[in-house]
Amino acid sequence: MSVAPHPSGAASVPDPGLVCSAKGCRAPAVWSLRWNNPRLHDAERRKIWLACGEHRDRLGDFLTARGFLREVAPLA
């Protein structure tokens, strides 16, 4: 899985340049999955994977199984 960059500010419409972080997916991202690995990162730090509607659950399940998922939010 690749990690896509997160926009620095919220936009009224998701940026069409932001794509899903699922391997091989090039669909526009509509979800932000914010996570951290507590063994490596401070509690406040968030890494971000972006997801399309189809891959939101799969990416979220992957992070949840490892205890990494902190929050899921729509891209504004």
C-alpha positions as a Markdown table, in Angstrom:
| # | Residue | x | y | z |
|---|---|---|---|---|
| 1 | Met | 0.0 | 0.0 | 0.0 |
| 2 | Ser | 1.2 | 3.4 | -0.8 |
| 3 | Val | 0.7 | 6.4 | 1.4 |
| 4 | Ala | -0.8 | 9.4 | -0.3 |
| 5 | Pro | -0.2 | 12.9 | 0.9 |
| 6 | His | -2.9 | 14.8 | 2.8 |
| 7 | Pro | -3.9 | 18.3 | 1.7 |
| 8 | Ser | -2.7 | 21.0 | 4.1 |
| 9 | Gly | -6.1 | 22.7 | 4.2 |
| 10 | Ala | -9.7 | 21.6 | 3.7 |
| 11 | Ala | -11.3 | 22.3 | 0.4 |
| 12 | Ser | -15.0 | 22.5 | -0.4 |
| 13 | Val | -14.6 | 19.7 | -3.0 |
| 14 | Pro | -12.0 | 16.8 | -2.8 |
| 15 | Asp | -8.9 | 17.5 | -4.9 |
| 16 | Pro | -9.1 | 15.3 | -8.0 |
| 17 | Gly | -5.3 | 14.8 | -7.7 |
| 18 | Leu | -5.8 | 12.9 | -4.4 |
| 19 | Val | -6.1 | 9.2 | -5.1 |
| 20 | Cys | -6.9 | 6.1 | -3.1 |
| 21 | Ser | -4.0 | 4.6 | -1.2 |
| 22 | Ala | -5.0 | 1.0 | -2.0 |
| 23 | Lys | -2.4 | -0.8 | -4.1 |
| 24 | Gly | -3.2 | -0.3 | -7.8 |
| 25 | Cys | -6.2 | 1.9 | -7.2 |
| 26 | Arg | -6.3 | 5.2 | -9.0 |
| 27 | Ala | -9.8 | 6.3 | -8.0 |
| 28 | Pro | -10.3 | 9.7 | -6.4 |
| 29 | Ala | -10.0 | 9.7 | -2.7 |
| 30 | Val | -13.1 | 10.6 | -0.7 |
| 31 | Trp | -12.0 | 9.4 | 2.8 |
| 32 | Ser | -9.1 | 10.1 | 5.1 |
| 33 | Leu | -8.0 | 7.3 | 7.4 |
| 34 | Arg | -5.8 | 8.8 | 10.2 |
| 35 | Trp | -3.6 | 6.4 | 12.0 |
| 36 | Asn | -0.4 | 5.9 | 13.9 |
| 37 | Asn | 1.7 | 3.0 | 15.2 |
| 38 | Pro | 2.0 | 3.6 | 18.9 |
| 39 | Arg | 5.3 | 1.7 | 19.1 |
| 40 | Leu | 6.8 | 4.2 | 16.6 |
| 41 | His | 4.8 | 7.5 | 16.8 |
| 42 | Asp | 3.8 | 10.0 | 19.5 |
| 43 | Ala | 0.2 | 9.7 | 20.5 |
| 44 | Glu | -0.6 | 13.0 | 18.7 |
| 45 | Arg | 1.0 | 12.1 | 15.4 |
| 46 | Arg | -1.3 | 11.0 | 12.6 |
| 47 | Lys | -0.2 | 9.4 | 9.4 |
| 48 | Ile | -2.9 | 9.5 | 6.6 |
| 49 | Trp | -4.1 | 7.0 | 4.0 |
| 50 | Leu | -6.7 | 8.2 | 1.6 |
| 51 | Ala | -9.4 | 5.9 | 0.4 |
| 52 | Cys | -12.1 | 5.7 | -2.3 |
| 53 | Gly | -15.5 | 4.4 | -1.3 |
| 54 | Glu | -14.7 | 0.9 | -2.5 |
| 55 | His | -11.5 | 0.6 | -0.4 |
| 56 | Arg | -12.4 | 2.5 | 2.8 |
| 57 | Asp | -13.4 | -0.7 | 4.7 |
| 58 | Arg | -10.5 | -2.8 | 3.5 |
| 59 | Leu | -7.9 | -0.2 | 4.4 |
| 60 | Gly | -9.7 | 0.5 | 7.7 |
| 61 | Asp | -9.8 | -3.2 | 8.6 |
| 62 | Phe | -6.1 | -3.5 | 7.9 |
| 63 | Leu | -5.3 | -0.7 | 10.2 |
| 64 | Thr | -7.8 | -1.8 | 12.9 |
| 65 | Ala | -6.4 | -5.3 | 13.0 |
| 66 | Arg | -3.1 | -3.8 | 14.0 |
| 67 | Gly | -4.5 | -1.3 | 16.4 |
| 68 | Phe | -3.4 | 1.6 | 14.3 |
| 69 | Leu | -6.6 | 3.3 | 13.1 |
| 70 | Arg | -7.5 | 6.4 | 15.1 |
| 71 | Glu | -10.2 | 8.1 | 13.0 |
| 72 | Val | -11.9 | 8.1 | 9.6 |
| 73 | Ala | -13.3 | 11.3 | 8.1 |
| 74 | Pro | -14.6 | 12.4 | 4.8 |
| 75 | Leu | -12.4 | 14.6 | 2.7 |
| 76 | Ala | -14.1 | 18.0 | 2.9 |
